[in-house]
């Protein structure tokens, strides 16, 4: 499983040797492998090396149904186990929930991350409608995350300082009186 940060646009590279004879493929000209892995990612060459080490004709990739079926379920389980391994630290030291909202293509996305001394875990992303800009909707989204993490484990919540987040903060503090909600004053 490749980390999400490895996915994205990359610089073009040319393939050499038996695979491309020095010619650029369409994927390379666009700066991406067909899977969306940036060709300047360190994982791109690792992927090519792993495939090439098997030898020509000796490996048949998984089909559509395997990828969307049991292999996807297996990856989901691995990610769940990874997040669960952090829950132990959340209970021992407490944690910080960070909410980062941003707009892209007229859609509001809110990413929820959990920080603890062991590291940061991406918990979820919410493709929030315009209603998410209201304090009540933000409160509901943040409350759901607090309940998933465990209110007893959450030391603080960090959000931006817009009026809707300030109002959502007050609602959270009324329900979860042990929480501290911090406002990030950095400009976007």
PDB file of N, CA and C in Angstrom, residues 64-126:
ATOM      1  N   UNK A  64     -10.042  -6.913 -12.078  1.00  0.00           N
ATOM      2  CA  UNK A  64     -10.965  -5.896 -11.587  1.00  0.00           C
ATOM      3  C   UNK A  64     -11.712  -6.358 -10.339  1.00  0.00           C
ATOM      4  N   UNK A  65     -12.248  -7.572 -10.363  1.00  0.00           N
ATOM      5  CA  UNK A  65     -13.060  -8.045  -9.242  1.00  0.00           C
ATOM      6  C   UNK A  65     -12.220  -8.310  -7.996  1.00  0.00           C
ATOM      7  N   UNK A  66     -10.993  -8.773  -8.192  1.00  0.00           N
ATOM      8  CA  UNK A  66     -10.110  -8.977  -7.041  1.00  0.00           C
ATOM      9  C   UNK A  66      -9.731  -7.634  -6.420  1.00  0.00           C
ATOM     10  N   UNK A  67      -9.443  -6.648  -7.274  1.00  0.00           N
ATOM     11  CA  UNK A  67      -9.053  -5.334  -6.764  1.00  0.00           C
ATOM     12  C   UNK A  67     -10.179  -4.648  -6.007  1.00  0.00           C
ATOM     13  N   UNK A  68     -11.394  -4.779  -6.500  1.00  0.00           N
ATOM     14  CA  UNK A  68     -12.491  -4.107  -5.812  1.00  0.00           C
ATOM     15  C   UNK A  68     -13.154  -5.001  -4.769  1.00  0.00           C
ATOM     16  N   UNK A  69     -12.738  -6.235  -4.699  1.00  0.00           N
ATOM     17  CA  UNK A  69     -13.319  -7.175  -3.747  1.00  0.00           C
ATOM     18  C   UNK A  69     -12.414  -7.445  -2.572  1.00  0.00           C
ATOM     19  N   UNK A  70     -11.846  -8.644  -2.536  1.00  0.00           N
ATOM     20  CA  UNK A  70     -11.103  -9.069  -1.350  1.00  0.00           C
ATOM     21  C   UNK A  70      -9.824  -8.272  -1.126  1.00  0.00           C
ATOM     22  N   UNK A  71      -9.165  -7.801  -2.190  1.00  0.00           N
ATOM     23  CA  UNK A  71      -7.949  -7.002  -1.989  1.00  0.00           C
ATOM     24  C   UNK A  71      -8.271  -5.641  -1.373  1.00  0.00           C
ATOM     25  N   UNK A  72      -9.368  -5.042  -1.808  1.00  0.00           N
ATOM     26  CA  UNK A  72      -9.801  -3.785  -1.203  1.00  0.00           C
ATOM     27  C   UNK A  72     -10.179  -4.007   0.256  1.00  0.00           C
ATOM     28  N   UNK A  73     -10.921  -5.072   0.529  1.00  0.00           N
ATOM     29  CA  UNK A  73     -11.308  -5.382   1.910  1.00  0.00           C
ATOM     30  C   UNK A  73     -10.075  -5.617   2.781  1.00  0.00           C
ATOM     31  N   UNK A  74      -9.070  -6.278   2.220  1.00  0.00           N
ATOM     32  CA  UNK A  74      -7.835  -6.528   2.964  1.00  0.00           C
ATOM     33  C   UNK A  74      -7.122  -5.211   3.291  1.00  0.00           C
ATOM     34  N   UNK A  75      -7.054  -4.303   2.313  1.00  0.00           N
ATOM     35  CA  UNK A  75      -6.427  -3.002   2.557  1.00  0.00           C
ATOM     36  C   UNK A  75      -7.202  -2.181   3.573  1.00  0.00           C
ATOM     37  N   UNK A  76      -8.520  -2.225   3.504  1.00  0.00           N
ATOM     38  CA  UNK A  76      -9.344  -1.509   4.485  1.00  0.00           C
ATOM     39  C   UNK A  76      -9.051  -2.041   5.883  1.00  0.00           C
ATOM     40  N   UNK A  77      -8.937  -3.348   6.013  1.00  0.00           N
ATOM     41  CA  UNK A  77      -8.632  -3.959   7.314  1.00  0.00           C
ATOM     42  C   UNK A  77      -7.242  -3.547   7.805  1.00  0.00           C
ATOM     43  N   UNK A  78      -6.259  -3.493   6.899  1.00  0.00           N
ATOM     44  CA  UNK A  78      -4.908  -3.057   7.281  1.00  0.00           C
ATOM     45  C   UNK A  78      -4.912  -1.621   7.793  1.00  0.00           C
ATOM     46  N   UNK A  79      -5.645  -0.745   7.122  1.00  0.00           N
ATOM     47  CA  UNK A  79      -5.720   0.656   7.555  1.00  0.00           C
ATOM     48  C   UNK A  79      -6.423   0.751   8.901  1.00  0.00           C
ATOM     49  N   UNK A  80      -7.493  -0.016   9.076  1.00  0.00           N
ATOM     50  CA  UNK A  80      -8.208  -0.024  10.360  1.00  0.00           C
ATOM     51  C   UNK A  80      -7.279  -0.481  11.483  1.00  0.00           C
ATOM     52  N   UNK A  81      -6.513  -1.532  11.244  1.00  0.00           N
ATOM     53  CA  UNK A  81      -5.561  -2.014  12.256  1.00  0.00           C
ATOM     54  C   UNK A  81      -4.479  -0.979  12.542  1.00  0.00           C
ATOM     55  N   UNK A  82      -4.038  -0.271  11.506  1.00  0.00           N
ATOM     56  CA  UNK A  82      -3.040   0.785  11.678  1.00  0.00           C
ATOM     57  C   UNK A  82      -3.581   1.887  12.584  1.00  0.00           C
ATOM     58  N   UNK A  83      -4.791   2.350  12.314  1.00  0.00           N
ATOM     59  CA  UNK A  83      -5.403   3.401  13.145  1.00  0.00           C
ATOM     60  C   UNK A  83      -5.632   2.877  14.558  1.00  0.00           C
ATOM     61  N   UNK A  84      -6.098   1.642  14.678  1.00  0.00           N
ATOM     62  CA  UNK A  84      -6.327   1.060  16.008  1.00  0.00           C
ATOM     63  C   UNK A  84      -5.045   0.971  16.819  1.00  0.00           C
ATOM     64  N   UNK A  85      -3.903   0.780  16.151  1.00  0.00           N
ATOM     65  CA  UNK A  85      -2.634   0.711  16.883  1.00  0.00           C
ATOM     66  C   UNK A  85      -2.304   2.054  17.541  1.00  0.00           C
ATOM     67  N   UNK A  86      -2.817   3.138  16.995  1.00  0.00           N
ATOM     68  CA  UNK A  86      -2.608   4.462  17.586  1.00  0.00           C
ATOM     69  C   UNK A  86      -3.535   4.707  18.773  1.00  0.00           C
ATOM     70  N   UNK A  87      -4.664   4.022  18.803  1.00  0.00           N
ATOM     71  CA  UNK A  87      -5.640   4.239  19.881  1.00  0.00           C
ATOM     72  C   UNK A  87      -5.049   3.975  21.264  1.00  0.00           C
ATOM     73  N   UNK A  88      -4.101   3.060  21.347  1.00  0.00           N
ATOM     74  CA  UNK A  88      -3.435   2.773  22.626  1.00  0.00           C
ATOM     75  C   UNK A  88      -2.737   4.028  23.133  1.00  0.00           C
ATOM     76  N   UNK A  89      -2.031   4.711  22.231  1.00  0.00           N
ATOM     77  CA  UNK A  89      -1.341   5.943  22.610  1.00  0.00           C
ATOM     78  C   UNK A  89      -2.341   7.032  22.963  1.00  0.00           C
ATOM     79  N   UNK A  90      -3.455   7.100  22.234  1.00  0.00           N
ATOM     80  CA  UNK A  90      -4.468   8.104  22.551  1.00  0.00           C
ATOM     81  C   UNK A  90      -4.948   7.939  23.984  1.00  0.00           C
ATOM     82  N   UNK A  91      -5.112   6.691  24.409  1.00  0.00           N
ATOM     83  CA  UNK A  91      -5.581   6.434  25.777  1.00  0.00           C
ATOM     84  C   UNK A  91      -4.517   6.769  26.811  1.00  0.00           C
ATOM     85  N   UNK A  92      -3.247   6.530  26.470  1.00  0.00           N
ATOM     86  CA  UNK A  92      -2.158   6.767  27.422  1.00  0.00           C
ATOM     87  C   UNK A  92      -1.822   8.245  27.578  1.00  0.00           C
ATOM     88  N   UNK A  93      -1.773   8.980  26.464  1.00  0.00           N
ATOM     89  CA  UNK A  93      -1.270  10.359  26.506  1.00  0.00           C
ATOM     90  C   UNK A  93      -2.308  11.413  26.164  1.00  0.00           C
ATOM     91  N   UNK A  94      -3.437  11.000  25.627  1.00  0.00           N
ATOM     92  CA  UNK A  94      -4.394  11.960  25.098  1.00  0.00           C
ATOM     93  C   UNK A  94      -4.003  12.329  23.679  1.00  0.00           C
ATOM     94  N   UNK A  95      -4.863  13.064  23.006  1.00  0.00           N
ATOM     95  CA  UNK A  95      -4.588  13.416  21.618  1.00  0.00           C
ATOM     96  C   UNK A  95      -5.266  14.727  21.249  1.00  0.00           C
ATOM     97  N   UNK A  96      -4.886  15.234  20.107  1.00  0.00           N
ATOM     98  CA  UNK A  96      -5.441  16.466  19.556  1.00  0.00           C
ATOM     99  C   UNK A  96      -6.140  16.136  18.250  1.00  0.00           C
ATOM    100  N   UNK A  97      -7.367  16.599  18.104  1.00  0.00           N
ATOM    101  CA  UNK A  97      -8.082  16.471  16.833  1.00  0.00           C
ATOM    102  C   UNK A  97      -7.853  17.763  16.062  1.00  0.00           C
ATOM    103  N   UNK A  98      -7.468  17.624  14.806  1.00  0.00           N
ATOM    104  CA  UNK A  98      -7.251  18.792  13.952  1.00  0.00           C
ATOM    105  C   UNK A  98      -8.234  18.732  12.792  1.00  0.00           C
ATOM    106  N   UNK A  99      -8.954  19.823  12.580  1.00  0.00           N
ATOM    107  CA  UNK A  99      -9.907  19.918  11.477  1.00  0.00           C
ATOM    108  C   UNK A  99      -9.426  20.999  10.526  1.00  0.00           C
ATOM    109  N   UNK A 100      -9.283  20.633   9.269  1.00  0.00           N
ATOM    110  CA  UNK A 100      -8.785  21.562   8.261  1.00  0.00           C
ATOM    111  C   UNK A 100      -9.760  21.587   7.103  1.00  0.00           C
ATOM    112  N   UNK A 101     -10.456  22.686   6.936  1.00  0.00           N
ATOM    113  CA  UNK A 101     -11.410  22.812   5.851  1.00  0.00           C
ATOM    114  C   UNK A 101     -10.836  23.622   4.712  1.00  0.00           C
ATOM    115  N   UNK A 102     -11.160  23.231   3.496  1.00  0.00           N
ATOM    116  CA  UNK A 102     -10.708  23.978   2.334  1.00  0.00           C
ATOM    117  C   UNK A 102     -11.678  23.766   1.182  1.00  0.00           C
ATOM    118  N   UNK A 103     -11.641  24.679   0.241  1.00  0.00           N
ATOM    119  CA  UNK A 103     -12.543  24.630  -0.908  1.00  0.00           C
ATOM    120  C   UNK A 103     -11.769  24.257  -2.156  1.00  0.00           C
ATOM    121  N   UNK A 104     -12.384  23.387  -2.944  1.00  0.00           N
ATOM    122  CA  UNK A 104     -11.799  23.011  -4.225  1.00  0.00           C
ATOM    123  C   UNK A 104     -12.945  22.767  -5.199  1.00  0.00           C
ATOM    124  N   UNK A 105     -12.882  23.409  -6.316  1.00  0.00           N
ATOM    125  CA  UNK A 105     -13.916  23.241  -7.356  1.00  0.00           C
ATOM    126  C   UNK A 105     -15.309  23.447  -6.784  1.00  0.00           C
ATOM    127  N   UNK A 106     -15.460  24.486  -6.011  1.00  0.00           N
ATOM    128  CA  UNK A 106     -16.742  24.848  -5.387  1.00  0.00           C
ATOM    129  C   UNK A 106     -17.288  23.778  -4.449  1.00  0.00           C
ATOM    130  N   UNK A 107     -16.397  22.952  -3.911  1.00  0.00           N
ATOM    131  CA  UNK A 107     -16.784  21.951  -2.908  1.00  0.00           C
ATOM    132  C   UNK A 107     -15.976  22.208  -1.649  1.00  0.00           C
ATOM    133  N   UNK A 108     -16.614  22.039  -0.516  1.00  0.00           N
ATOM    134  CA  UNK A 108     -15.910  22.192   0.751  1.00  0.00           C
ATOM    135  C   UNK A 108     -15.490  20.819   1.241  1.00  0.00           C
ATOM    136  N   UNK A 109     -14.201  20.659   1.491  1.00  0.00           N
ATOM    137  CA  UNK A 109     -13.668  19.419   2.044  1.00  0.00           C
ATOM    138  C   UNK A 109     -13.117  19.720   3.431  1.00  0.00           C
ATOM    139  N   UNK A 110     -13.408  18.858   4.375  1.00  0.00           N
ATOM    140  CA  UNK A 110     -12.873  19.006   5.725  1.00  0.00           C
ATOM    141  C   UNK A 110     -12.116  17.730   6.063  1.00  0.00           C
ATOM    142  N   UNK A 111     -10.831  17.869   6.347  1.00  0.00           N
ATOM    143  CA  UNK A 111      -9.991  16.741   6.742  1.00  0.00           C
ATOM    144  C   UNK A 111      -9.888  16.710   8.254  1.00  0.00           C
ATOM    145  N   UNK A 112     -10.009  15.527   8.819  1.00  0.00           N
ATOM    146  CA  UNK A 112      -9.890  15.338  10.262  1.00  0.00           C
ATOM    147  C   UNK A 112      -8.677  14.457  10.538  1.00  0.00           C
ATOM    148  N   UNK A 113      -7.751  14.989  11.323  1.00  0.00           N
ATOM    149  CA  UNK A 113      -6.535  14.272  11.687  1.00  0.00           C
ATOM    150  C   UNK A 113      -6.453  14.191  13.200  1.00  0.00           C
ATOM    151  N   UNK A 114      -5.757  13.168  13.685  1.00  0.00           N
ATOM    152  CA  UNK A 114      -5.568  12.999  15.123  1.00  0.00           C
ATOM    153  C   UNK A 114      -4.069  12.965  15.389  1.00  0.00           C
ATOM    154  N   UNK A 115      -3.623  13.868  16.265  1.00  0.00           N
ATOM    155  CA  UNK A 115      -2.208  13.947  16.623  1.00  0.00           C
ATOM    156  C   UNK A 115      -1.997  13.399  18.026  1.00  0.00           C
ATOM    157  N   UNK A 116      -0.933  12.620  18.186  1.00  0.00           N
ATOM    158  CA  UNK A 116      -0.477  12.161  19.498  1.00  0.00           C
ATOM    159  C   UNK A 116       1.044  12.053  19.417  1.00  0.00           C
ATOM    160  N   UNK A 117       1.733  11.832  20.528  1.00  0.00           N
ATOM    161  CA  UNK A 117       3.194  11.755  20.477  1.00  0.00           C
ATOM    162  C   UNK A 117       3.732  10.707  19.496  1.00  0.00           C
ATOM    163  N   UNK A 118       2.966   9.678  19.222  1.00  0.00           N
ATOM    164  CA  UNK A 118       3.412   8.641  18.280  1.00  0.00           C
ATOM    165  C   UNK A 118       3.395   9.137  16.841  1.00  0.00           C
ATOM    166  N   UNK A 119       2.511  10.072  16.530  1.00  0.00           N
ATOM    167  CA  UNK A 119       2.420  10.591  15.170  1.00  0.00           C
ATOM    168  C   UNK A 119       1.028  11.095  14.852  1.00  0.00           C
ATOM    169  N   UNK A 120       0.824  11.404  13.585  1.00  0.00           N
ATOM    170  CA  UNK A 120      -0.460  11.926  13.115  1.00  0.00           C
ATOM    171  C   UNK A 120      -1.147  10.863  12.274  1.00  0.00           C
ATOM    172  N   UNK A 121      -2.446  10.703  12.504  1.00  0.00           N
ATOM    173  CA  UNK A 121      -3.254   9.762  11.736  1.00  0.00           C
ATOM    174  C   UNK A 121      -4.353  10.542  11.025  1.00  0.00           C
ATOM    175  N   UNK A 122      -4.478  10.310   9.723  1.00  0.00           N
ATOM    176  CA  UNK A 122      -5.607  10.844   8.969  1.00  0.00           C
ATOM    177  C   UNK A 122      -6.808   9.986   9.327  1.00  0.00           C
ATOM    178  N   UNK A 123      -7.831  10.606   9.898  1.00  0.00           N
ATOM    179  CA  UNK A 123      -8.993   9.840  10.333  1.00  0.00           C
ATOM    180  C   UNK A 123     -10.060   9.769   9.248  1.00  0.00           C
ATOM    181  N   UNK A 124     -10.399  10.921   8.676  1.00  0.00           N
ATOM    182  CA  UNK A 124     -11.406  10.914   7.618  1.00  0.00           C
ATOM    183  C   UNK A 124     -11.431  12.264   6.928  1.00  0.00           C
ATOM    184  N   UNK A 125     -12.078  12.284   5.784  1.00  0.00           N
ATOM    185  CA  UNK A 125     -12.320  13.513   5.052  1.00  0.00           C
ATOM    186  C   UNK A 125     -13.809  13.576   4.782  1.00  0.00           C
ATOM    187  N   UNK A 126     -14.381  14.738   4.952  1.00  0.00           N
ATOM    188  CA  UNK A 126     -15.810  14.888   4.733  1.00  0.00           C
ATOM    189  C   UNK A 126     -16.034  15.825   3.559  1.00  0.00           C
TER     190      UNK A 126
END
